[in-house]
Short mmCIF file of C-alpha atoms in Angstrom, two decimals:
data_model
loop_
_atom_site.label_atom_id
_atom_site.label_comp_id
_atom_site.label_asym_id
_atom_site.label_seq_id
_atom_site.Cartn_x
_atom_site.Cartn_y
_atom_site.Cartn_z
CA MET A 270 -43.91 -52.10 47.83
CA ASN A 271 -47.23 -51.27 46.16
CA GLY A 272 -45.29 -49.66 43.26
CA VAL A 273 -43.50 -52.63 42.69
CA ILE A 274 -46.48 -54.75 42.71
CA THR A 275 -48.20 -52.65 40.39
CA SER A 276 -45.48 -52.21 38.06
CA ASN A 277 -45.20 -55.90 37.90
CA THR A 278 -48.70 -56.35 37.05
CA LEU A 279 -48.41 -53.73 34.18
CA LEU A 280 -44.71 -55.07 32.79
CA LEU A 281 -45.11 -58.92 33.55
CA GLU A 282 -46.66 -59.86 29.74
CA ASP A 283 -43.84 -57.55 28.08
CA ILE A 284 -41.26 -59.53 30.39
CA GLN A 285 -42.32 -62.79 29.71
CA LYS A 286 -42.35 -62.29 25.89
CA LYS A 287 -38.97 -60.69 26.05
CA MET A 288 -37.57 -63.57 28.04
CA GLU A 289 -39.00 -65.93 25.64
CA ALA A 290 -37.60 -64.02 22.69
CA GLU A 291 -34.13 -63.97 24.34
CA ASN A 292 -34.32 -67.71 25.23
CA VAL A 293 -33.71 -66.73 29.01
CA GLN A 294 -34.24 -70.26 30.65
CA PHE A 295 -33.87 -69.24 34.69
CA LEU A 296 -33.97 -66.48 36.76
CA LEU A 297 -32.37 -65.35 39.97
CA ALA A 298 -34.69 -63.79 42.50
CA SER A 299 -32.12 -61.62 44.42
CA PHE A 300 -31.98 -59.47 47.49
CA SER A 301 -29.33 -57.92 49.69
CA ASP A 302 -29.22 -58.64 53.22
CA MET A 303 -28.29 -56.17 55.70
CA ASN A 304 -24.37 -56.02 54.73
CA GLY A 305 -25.20 -55.63 51.27
CA THR A 306 -24.29 -59.61 50.38
CA SER A 307 -26.63 -60.78 47.50
CA ARG A 308 -28.96 -63.66 48.37
CA ALA A 309 -30.93 -65.61 45.81
CA LYS A 310 -32.89 -68.61 44.53
CA LEU A 311 -32.62 -69.98 41.08
CA VAL A 312 -36.11 -70.07 39.38
CA PRO A 313 -37.00 -71.51 35.95
CA ALA A 314 -38.13 -68.76 33.71
CA LYS A 315 -41.63 -70.66 33.44
CA ARG A 316 -42.39 -69.62 37.04
CA LEU A 317 -42.09 -65.88 36.75
CA SER A 318 -45.58 -65.00 36.99
CA SER A 319 -45.96 -67.28 40.00
CA VAL A 320 -42.70 -65.98 41.90
CA CYS A 321 -43.92 -62.37 41.15
CA GLU A 322 -47.48 -63.25 42.80
CA SER A 323 -46.29 -65.44 45.74
CA GLY A 324 -42.71 -64.72 45.90
CA ALA A 325 -39.38 -66.95 46.57
CA GLY A 326 -39.54 -68.19 49.61
CA PHE A 327 -36.30 -67.81 52.08
CA ALA A 328 -35.88 -69.10 55.85
CA GLY A 329 -35.07 -65.53 57.03
CA PHE A 330 -33.06 -66.83 60.16
CA ALA A 331 -30.83 -68.82 58.11
CA VAL A 332 -30.02 -65.55 55.77
CA GLY A 333 -29.18 -63.65 59.33
CA ASP A 334 -30.30 -60.17 60.55
CA LEU A 335 -33.87 -60.19 58.92
CA GLY A 336 -35.76 -59.97 62.29
CA HIS A 337 -36.32 -63.65 62.19
CA GLY A 338 -35.86 -66.47 64.27
CA PRO A 339 -35.79 -70.17 63.37
CA CYS A 340 -39.53 -70.65 64.04
CA ASP A 341 -41.04 -67.80 61.97
CA PRO A 342 -42.69 -68.11 58.57
CA ASP A 343 -40.88 -67.68 55.32
CA ILE A 344 -39.41 -64.29 54.17
CA LEU A 345 -41.14 -63.89 50.47
CA CYS A 346 -38.78 -62.10 47.70
CA ILE A 347 -40.92 -60.42 44.97
CA PRO A 348 -38.50 -59.51 42.01
CA ASP A 349 -39.07 -56.16 40.62
CA LEU A 350 -39.59 -56.69 36.87
CA ARG A 351 -38.26 -53.30 36.21
CA SER A 352 -34.70 -54.43 37.35
CA MET A 353 -34.54 -57.33 35.04
CA THR A 354 -30.74 -57.83 33.84
CA ILE A 355 -30.01 -60.47 31.31
CA LEU A 356 -26.35 -61.75 32.10
CA PRO A 357 -24.29 -60.70 29.26
CA TRP A 358 -22.02 -63.53 29.92
CA GLN A 359 -24.59 -66.11 30.47
CA LYS A 360 -27.68 -65.12 28.14
CA ASP A 361 -30.01 -67.85 29.48
CA LEU A 362 -30.13 -66.32 32.92
CA ALA A 363 -31.87 -63.05 34.24
CA TRP A 364 -31.36 -61.37 37.47
CA PHE A 365 -34.05 -59.41 39.35
CA ALA A 366 -33.82 -57.00 42.41
CA GLY A 367 -36.08 -58.36 44.79
CA THR A 368 -38.04 -56.76 47.63
CA LEU A 369 -39.16 -58.47 50.65
CA THR A 370 -42.56 -59.36 52.37
CA GLU A 371 -43.87 -61.58 55.08
CA ASP A 372 -47.44 -62.63 54.54
CA GLY A 373 -48.17 -59.80 51.88
CA THR A 374 -46.57 -57.11 54.03
CA PRO A 375 -43.28 -55.20 53.20
CA TRP A 376 -40.70 -56.23 55.61
CA SER A 377 -39.39 -53.63 57.66
CA TYR A 378 -35.64 -55.24 57.46
CA CYS A 379 -35.63 -55.20 53.58
CA THR A 380 -33.02 -52.57 52.75
CA ARG A 381 -34.65 -52.06 49.32
CA THR A 382 -37.94 -51.50 51.04
CA ILE A 383 -36.09 -49.00 53.24
CA LEU A 384 -34.90 -47.17 50.11
CA LEU A 385 -38.42 -46.99 48.45
CA ASN A 386 -39.94 -45.72 51.45
CA VAL A 387 -37.55 -42.63 52.00
CA MET A 388 -38.08 -42.14 48.06
CA GLU A 389 -41.61 -41.96 48.56
CA LYS A 390 -41.39 -39.47 51.14
CA ALA A 391 -39.28 -37.50 48.90
CA LYS A 392 -41.71 -38.02 46.18
CA LYS A 393 -44.63 -36.51 48.42
CA LEU A 394 -42.42 -33.31 48.48
CA GLY A 395 -41.65 -33.12 45.03
CA TYR A 396 -38.28 -34.39 44.80
CA GLU A 397 -36.68 -37.23 43.07
CA MET A 398 -32.95 -37.89 43.65
CA LYS A 399 -30.61 -39.08 40.74
CA THR A 400 -27.26 -40.72 41.46
CA GLY A 401 -24.13 -41.69 39.90
CA VAL A 402 -21.58 -44.03 41.53
CA GLU A 403 -18.11 -44.54 41.08
CA PRO A 404 -16.79 -48.00 42.29
CA GLU A 405 -13.10 -48.50 42.76
CA PHE A 406 -11.95 -52.37 42.90
CA PHE A 407 -8.61 -54.36 43.11
CA LEU A 408 -7.59 -57.09 40.85
CA LEU A 409 -5.75 -59.60 42.66
CA SER A 410 -3.86 -62.96 42.63
CA GLU A 411 -3.75 -65.42 45.83
CA ASP A 412 -1.13 -67.58 46.64
CA GLY A 413 -1.45 -71.02 48.04
CA GLN A 414 -0.77 -69.89 51.57
CA GLY A 415 -3.91 -67.33 51.17
CA GLY A 416 -1.53 -64.18 50.44
CA ILE A 417 -2.86 -61.60 48.22
CA SER A 418 -1.03 -59.41 45.55
CA PRO A 419 -1.88 -57.38 42.54
CA SER A 420 -2.53 -59.66 39.68
CA ASP A 421 -0.47 -57.13 37.45
CA ALA A 422 3.03 -58.30 38.48
CA PHE A 423 4.53 -55.62 36.67
CA ASP A 424 2.07 -52.97 38.31
CA VAL A 425 4.56 -51.54 41.03
CA ALA A 426 5.23 -48.01 40.32
CA LYS A 427 4.80 -45.82 43.27
CA LYS A 428 2.46 -43.41 41.49
CA PRO A 429 0.45 -45.54 39.24
CA CYS A 430 -2.70 -43.53 38.57
CA TYR A 431 -3.79 -43.40 35.05
CA ASN A 432 -0.76 -45.35 34.03
CA GLN A 433 -1.26 -46.39 30.20
CA GLN A 434 0.90 -49.49 30.45
CA ALA A 435 -0.95 -51.10 33.57
CA LEU A 436 -4.24 -49.85 32.06
CA MET A 437 -3.48 -51.84 28.91
CA ARG A 438 -2.05 -54.90 30.16
CA ASN A 439 -5.52 -55.01 31.65
CA TYR A 440 -7.33 -54.17 28.52
CA ASP A 441 -9.10 -57.70 28.06
CA PHE A 442 -10.91 -57.60 31.44
CA LEU A 443 -11.65 -54.11 31.36
CA SER A 444 -12.63 -54.09 27.75
CA THR A 445 -14.89 -56.85 28.26
CA LEU A 446 -16.73 -55.49 31.37
CA ILE A 447 -17.42 -52.29 29.56
CA ASN A 448 -19.00 -54.21 26.40
CA HIS A 449 -21.23 -56.33 29.23
CA MET A 450 -22.14 -52.69 30.65
CA ASP A 451 -22.74 -51.10 27.61
CA GLU A 452 -25.08 -54.18 26.40
CA LEU A 453 -26.92 -53.38 29.53
CA ASN A 454 -27.22 -49.51 28.21
CA TRP A 455 -25.37 -48.29 31.38
CA ASN A 456 -23.50 -45.61 28.96
CA VAL A 457 -20.04 -46.20 30.37
CA ALA A 458 -18.19 -42.97 30.32
CA GLN A 459 -14.56 -43.90 30.81
CA ALA A 460 -12.34 -46.69 32.77
CA ASP A 461 -9.23 -45.91 34.33
CA HIS A 462 -6.17 -47.24 36.56
CA GLU A 463 -6.64 -45.84 39.89
CA ASP A 464 -4.23 -44.70 42.55
CA ALA A 465 -2.97 -47.89 43.91
CA ASN A 466 -1.31 -50.92 42.38
CA GLY A 467 -3.83 -53.35 40.72
CA GLN A 468 -6.81 -50.97 41.24
CA PHE A 469 -9.53 -49.73 38.71
CA GLU A 470 -12.74 -47.64 38.47
CA ILE A 471 -15.34 -47.57 35.94
CA ASN A 472 -17.63 -44.70 35.69
CA PHE A 473 -21.05 -45.04 34.13
CA GLU A 474 -24.08 -42.74 33.57
CA PHE A 475 -26.54 -41.71 36.52
CA ALA A 476 -29.95 -42.98 36.89
CA ASP A 477 -32.62 -42.61 39.47
CA VAL A 478 -31.26 -43.69 43.03
CA LEU A 479 -33.19 -47.14 42.89
CA THR A 480 -31.68 -47.83 39.57
CA SER A 481 -28.51 -46.87 40.63
CA ALA A 482 -28.48 -48.96 43.52
CA ASP A 483 -29.51 -52.19 41.56
CA ARG A 484 -26.96 -51.30 38.85
CA LEU A 485 -24.21 -51.10 41.77
CA THR A 486 -25.46 -54.57 43.54
CA PHE A 487 -25.21 -56.42 39.99
CA PHE A 488 -21.93 -54.47 39.10
CA LYS A 489 -20.01 -56.02 42.15
CA TYR A 490 -21.40 -59.49 41.21
CA MET A 491 -20.58 -59.06 37.66
CA VAL A 492 -16.96 -57.94 38.42
CA ARG A 493 -16.37 -60.77 40.89
CA SER A 494 -17.78 -63.29 38.37
CA MET A 495 -15.33 -62.14 35.55
CA ALA A 496 -12.47 -62.16 38.08
CA GLU A 497 -13.36 -65.86 39.32
CA GLU A 498 -13.44 -66.76 35.65
CA ARG A 499 -9.96 -65.80 35.25
CA ASN A 500 -8.74 -67.28 38.48
CA LEU A 501 -8.65 -63.91 39.83
CA VAL A 502 -9.90 -62.17 43.06
CA ALA A 503 -11.72 -59.00 42.71
CA THR A 504 -12.67 -56.99 46.07
CA PHE A 505 -14.14 -53.89 46.49
CA MET A 506 -12.94 -53.98 50.39
CA PRO A 507 -12.12 -50.54 51.38
CA LYS A 508 -8.36 -50.87 52.49
CA PRO A 509 -6.97 -54.35 51.42
CA PHE A 510 -3.37 -53.33 51.65
CA SER A 511 -1.79 -50.81 54.41
CA HIS A 512 0.42 -48.78 52.20
CA LEU A 513 -1.91 -48.42 48.86
CA THR A 514 -4.76 -46.02 48.60
CA GLY A 515 -8.24 -47.76 49.60
CA ASN A 516 -11.39 -48.34 47.44
CA GLY A 517 -14.15 -45.75 47.59
CA CYS A 518 -17.45 -45.64 46.05
CA HIS A 519 -18.26 -41.94 45.39
CA MET A 520 -21.79 -40.72 44.94
CA HIS A 521 -22.91 -37.91 42.60
CA LEU A 522 -26.31 -36.95 43.05
CA SER A 523 -28.72 -34.19 42.73
CA LEU A 524 -32.45 -33.67 43.22
CA TRP A 525 -34.97 -33.33 40.37
CA ASN A 526 -38.47 -32.51 39.70
CA ASP A 527 -40.59 -32.95 36.35
CA GLY A 528 -37.19 -32.93 34.38
CA LYS A 529 -35.63 -29.94 36.14
CA ASN A 530 -32.40 -30.27 38.09
CA LEU A 531 -33.33 -28.34 41.35
CA PHE A 532 -29.58 -28.23 42.56
CA LYS A 533 -28.41 -26.00 39.52
CA ASP A 534 -28.40 -22.40 39.92
CA GLU A 535 -25.99 -20.18 37.52
CA LYS A 536 -26.57 -17.23 39.67
CA ASP A 537 -24.92 -18.77 42.82
CA LEU A 538 -23.13 -15.85 44.91
CA ARG A 539 -20.91 -18.56 46.13
CA GLY A 540 -19.56 -19.44 42.53
CA ASN A 541 -20.54 -23.30 42.61
CA GLU A 542 -23.39 -22.99 40.40
CA LEU A 543 -25.41 -24.69 42.96
CA SER A 544 -28.92 -23.98 44.48
CA GLU A 545 -30.21 -22.81 47.83
CA THR A 546 -31.80 -26.32 47.88
CA GLY A 547 -28.26 -28.10 46.96
CA TYR A 548 -26.45 -26.18 49.92
CA TYR A 549 -29.09 -27.19 52.37
CA PHE A 550 -28.55 -30.75 51.34
CA ILE A 551 -24.92 -30.25 52.07
CA GLY A 552 -25.85 -28.93 55.15
CA GLY A 553 -27.94 -32.14 56.26
CA LEU A 554 -24.93 -34.43 54.95
CA LEU A 555 -22.43 -32.33 57.38
CA LYS A 556 -24.99 -32.21 60.13
CA HIS A 557 -25.39 -36.21 60.18
CA ALA A 558 -21.96 -36.83 58.62
CA ARG A 559 -20.63 -38.72 61.95
CA ALA A 560 -23.59 -40.87 62.30
CA LEU A 561 -24.08 -41.21 58.46
CA SER A 562 -20.58 -42.83 58.55
CA ALA A 563 -22.00 -46.13 60.48
CA ILE A 564 -24.09 -46.44 57.28
CA VAL A 565 -21.94 -45.72 54.44
CA CYS A 566 -18.54 -47.01 56.12
CA PRO A 567 -20.27 -49.97 57.90
CA THR A 568 -17.19 -52.20 58.74
CA VAL A 569 -13.97 -52.19 60.86
CA ASN A 570 -11.76 -52.08 57.73
CA SER A 571 -13.78 -48.84 56.51
CA TYR A 572 -12.04 -46.44 59.15
CA LYS A 573 -8.57 -47.71 58.10
CA ARG A 574 -9.42 -46.31 54.69
CA LEU A 575 -10.68 -43.01 56.55
CA THR A 576 -7.97 -42.48 58.98
CA ALA A 577 -4.74 -43.64 56.71
CA MET A 578 -2.17 -41.27 57.10
CA SER A 579 -0.39 -41.99 54.17
CA THR A 580 0.10 -44.23 51.00
CA SER A 581 2.96 -45.09 48.60
CA SER A 582 1.52 -42.52 45.99
CA GLY A 583 1.50 -40.06 48.90
CA GLN A 584 -2.44 -39.48 49.31
CA THR A 585 -5.00 -41.52 50.51
CA TRP A 586 -7.85 -39.65 48.59
CA ALA A 587 -10.20 -40.55 51.41
CA PRO A 588 -11.74 -37.32 53.40
CA ASN A 589 -11.49 -37.52 57.15
CA ARG A 590 -12.76 -34.00 58.09
CA ILE A 591 -16.90 -32.87 57.89
CA SER A 592 -16.09 -30.34 55.16
CA TYR A 593 -17.45 -29.17 51.71
CA GLY A 594 -16.12 -27.13 48.86
CA GLY A 595 -15.82 -26.64 45.30
CA ASN A 596 -13.85 -28.94 42.54
CA ASN A 597 -11.52 -30.25 45.75
CA ARG A 598 -11.34 -34.11 46.13
CA THR A 599 -9.95 -33.74 49.91
CA GLN A 600 -13.47 -32.52 50.70
CA LEU A 601 -15.95 -34.78 52.23
CA VAL A 602 -18.87 -32.95 50.02
CA ARG A 603 -17.32 -32.04 46.68
CA ILE A 604 -18.92 -29.85 44.13
CA PRO A 605 -17.12 -30.93 41.04
CA GLY A 606 -19.62 -29.24 38.40
CA ALA A 607 -22.94 -26.96 38.05
CA GLY A 608 -25.98 -28.86 39.52
CA ARG A 609 -24.30 -31.78 41.18
CA ILE A 610 -22.49 -32.60 44.43
CA GLU A 611 -20.31 -35.58 45.12
CA PHE A 612 -20.21 -37.61 48.88
CA ARG A 613 -16.57 -39.14 48.94
CA ALA A 614 -17.11 -41.11 52.32
CA MET A 615 -18.83 -44.02 51.14
CA ASP A 616 -17.13 -47.35 50.39
CA ASN A 617 -18.17 -50.35 48.63
CA ASN A 618 -18.89 -52.28 51.99
CA ALA A 619 -21.87 -50.34 52.36
CA ASN A 620 -25.34 -51.81 51.23
CA PRO A 621 -26.14 -49.62 48.16
CA TYR A 622 -29.96 -49.52 49.21
CA LEU A 623 -29.40 -48.26 52.69
CA ALA A 624 -26.70 -46.05 52.08
CA ALA A 625 -28.54 -44.09 49.60
CA ALA A 626 -31.76 -43.96 51.93
CA ALA A 627 -29.65 -42.54 54.53
CA ILE A 628 -27.91 -40.04 52.44
CA LEU A 629 -31.42 -39.18 50.98
CA ALA A 630 -32.91 -38.73 54.68
CA ALA A 631 -29.77 -36.70 56.05
CA GLY A 632 -30.18 -34.35 52.95
CA PHE A 633 -33.69 -33.85 53.40
CA ASP A 634 -33.39 -33.00 56.92
CA GLY A 635 -31.05 -30.40 55.82
CA ILE A 636 -33.58 -29.04 53.25
CA GLU A 637 -36.45 -29.20 55.46
CA ASN A 638 -34.57 -27.43 58.42
CA LYS A 639 -32.63 -25.21 55.96
CA VAL A 640 -29.04 -26.25 57.30
CA ASP A 641 -26.40 -23.93 56.21
CA PRO A 642 -23.28 -25.91 55.55
CA ASP A 643 -20.99 -22.85 56.38
CA ILE A 644 -22.87 -22.42 59.78
CA ILE A 645 -22.63 -26.34 60.45
CA ILE A 646 -18.81 -25.69 59.88
CA SER A 647 -18.36 -22.46 62.11
CA GLU A 648 -20.30 -24.35 64.67
CA TYR A 649 -18.16 -27.35 64.78
CA SER A 650 -14.94 -25.04 65.05
CA GLU A 651 -16.21 -23.37 68.16
CA ILE A 652 -17.29 -26.41 69.80
CA LYS A 653 -13.69 -27.94 68.98
CA GLN A 654 -12.08 -24.80 70.71
CA MET A 655 -14.33 -24.76 73.58
CA LEU A 656 -14.13 -28.60 74.36
CA GLY A 657 -10.96 -29.45 72.56
CA ILE A 658 -12.73 -32.39 70.82
CA GLN A 659 -12.50 -33.32 66.99
CA VAL A 660 -16.37 -33.12 66.21
CA ASN A 661 -15.43 -31.74 62.83
CA SER A 662 -13.72 -35.00 61.95
CA LEU A 663 -15.38 -38.26 60.97
CA PRO A 664 -15.51 -41.17 63.33
CA THR A 665 -11.81 -42.85 63.40
CA THR A 666 -13.36 -46.23 64.51
CA LEU A 667 -16.59 -48.13 63.78
CA GLN A 668 -17.22 -48.12 67.73
CA GLU A 669 -17.22 -44.52 67.54
CA ALA A 670 -19.53 -44.07 64.45
CA ILE A 671 -22.06 -46.38 66.04
CA SER A 672 -22.23 -44.45 68.96
CA GLU A 673 -23.04 -41.45 66.92
CA LEU A 674 -25.77 -43.36 64.96
CA GLU A 675 -27.48 -44.21 68.33
CA GLN A 676 -27.95 -40.54 69.14
CA ASP A 677 -29.35 -39.66 65.41
CA THR A 678 -33.15 -39.74 65.83
CA VAL A 679 -33.28 -38.39 62.06
CA LEU A 680 -31.80 -41.58 60.59
CA ILE A 681 -33.30 -43.90 63.19
CA ASP A 682 -36.90 -42.61 62.38
CA SER A 683 -35.91 -42.64 58.63
CA LEU A 684 -34.59 -46.14 58.09
CA GLY A 685 -36.72 -47.63 60.98
CA SER A 686 -36.10 -47.91 64.52
CA ASP A 687 -36.47 -51.83 64.64
CA PHE A 688 -34.08 -52.14 61.80
CA ILE A 689 -31.57 -49.63 63.37
CA GLU A 690 -31.55 -51.39 66.81
CA THR A 691 -30.87 -55.07 65.05
CA TYR A 692 -27.92 -53.09 62.96
CA ILE A 693 -26.36 -51.27 65.90
CA LYS A 694 -26.45 -54.59 67.89
CA ARG A 695 -25.03 -56.32 64.71
CA LYS A 696 -22.25 -53.63 64.39
CA LYS A 697 -21.45 -53.77 67.99
CA GLU A 698 -20.86 -57.55 67.79
CA GLU A 699 -18.52 -57.12 64.88
CA TRP A 700 -16.37 -54.40 66.57
CA ALA A 701 -16.13 -56.78 69.65
CA GLU A 702 -14.98 -59.51 67.48
CA TYR A 703 -12.38 -57.53 65.80
CA HIS A 704 -11.15 -56.21 69.39
CA ASP A 705 -11.17 -59.76 70.61
CA PHE A 706 -9.19 -61.09 67.51
CA ILE A 707 -5.14 -61.60 68.32
CA SER A 708 -3.58 -60.43 64.93
CA ALA A 709 -0.18 -61.26 63.52
CA TRP A 710 0.84 -57.67 64.22
CA GLU A 711 0.41 -58.15 67.74
CA ILE A 712 2.26 -61.52 68.08
CA GLU A 713 5.23 -59.67 66.17
CA LYS A 714 5.16 -56.58 68.41
CA TYR A 715 4.23 -57.94 71.60
CA LEU A 716 5.59 -61.63 71.79
CA LYS A 717 8.58 -61.82 69.32
CA GLU A 718 9.89 -58.14 69.83
CA THR A 719 9.24 -57.54 73.68
CA ASN A 720 10.23 -61.16 74.79
#
């Protein structure tokens, strides 16, 4: 948090000049709640200096899951000036990612602060994590009865991935989105039609882990806003259709020190051009994969993506086993090229800051304890044979994942015991709510068919 305040002090004058030059009239002081939902206040631009000093006040209990009751004082959101993003489609408005304080003290329920804390530990050990994310989303139309379907009525192929006709029918939306992203200097690499009807993915340049989390948060806001302008629905929901491939958010990552990629080793005897440090990081991800799932796949719906048996295209593209390998998209951790790995379980329901913090913490545990990923897989196989349980598979439900998180002291200590206690409590309530809900499928199956 001190880094944010120091950075703000150094940047304030420059940011004020830029906002005046760009005729920015308002700013959004924004933060992500436990679930990754953006919360914000609209503040006149002339109040930037005071809001950087004293923060924008929020009633924490009204937001929910911030460790506050209705009698507690305000939670204060301090905008991080480094994150300033002038909206390409609303140029008189600037968005700022914020961190939360109470009475000047960093707040332990702030997920951006949790990431900053894990980053600080990494920095002391000589590591900086860089990440690139690949968010997938659907563009949908909604009928008058609340039903949804792909917004492109002609997008009906069983294998629509990379379909040029379907891609170009959505040219206006995608090209506008790419232009917005390039205006923000995100350096878009490519966009494509994904494996499901109405599904798309945008790939853009990697950055330090905090910047990437800020960008992913803003990206989802931008895509949803663009869709609403066109009377469409953009969803990042992991599994909106049972017969179609779900939405993932693959994270490519590497560790750096003073401009050097610590994951790269051209002499790698395993043939992946990955360093020993990189393999130990993978070992940490595999070791904590089952508990990590509760953070990176945080909803009931997440596990309908992870455990899907088949789709109309013939492949779900979602990992469900604790494994790693080379350029193989069925693995939990893929090594797509020299000096980087791809973590494929994460979905877009995950809070970007919390997910990044948990992944970093799990990987560091692997480095600190020199966890060989091959030994982890071997041990899982032996335990499976002995006990007959699927310990080498990811959890199949949110309930199972939460049970794993409750026992993972590394993640609990890294993310904060008070925060995790509340997180687990809320996720148990979410599971109970889902379990108690009577679905249309149950009515059809057990009332109409049986009776």
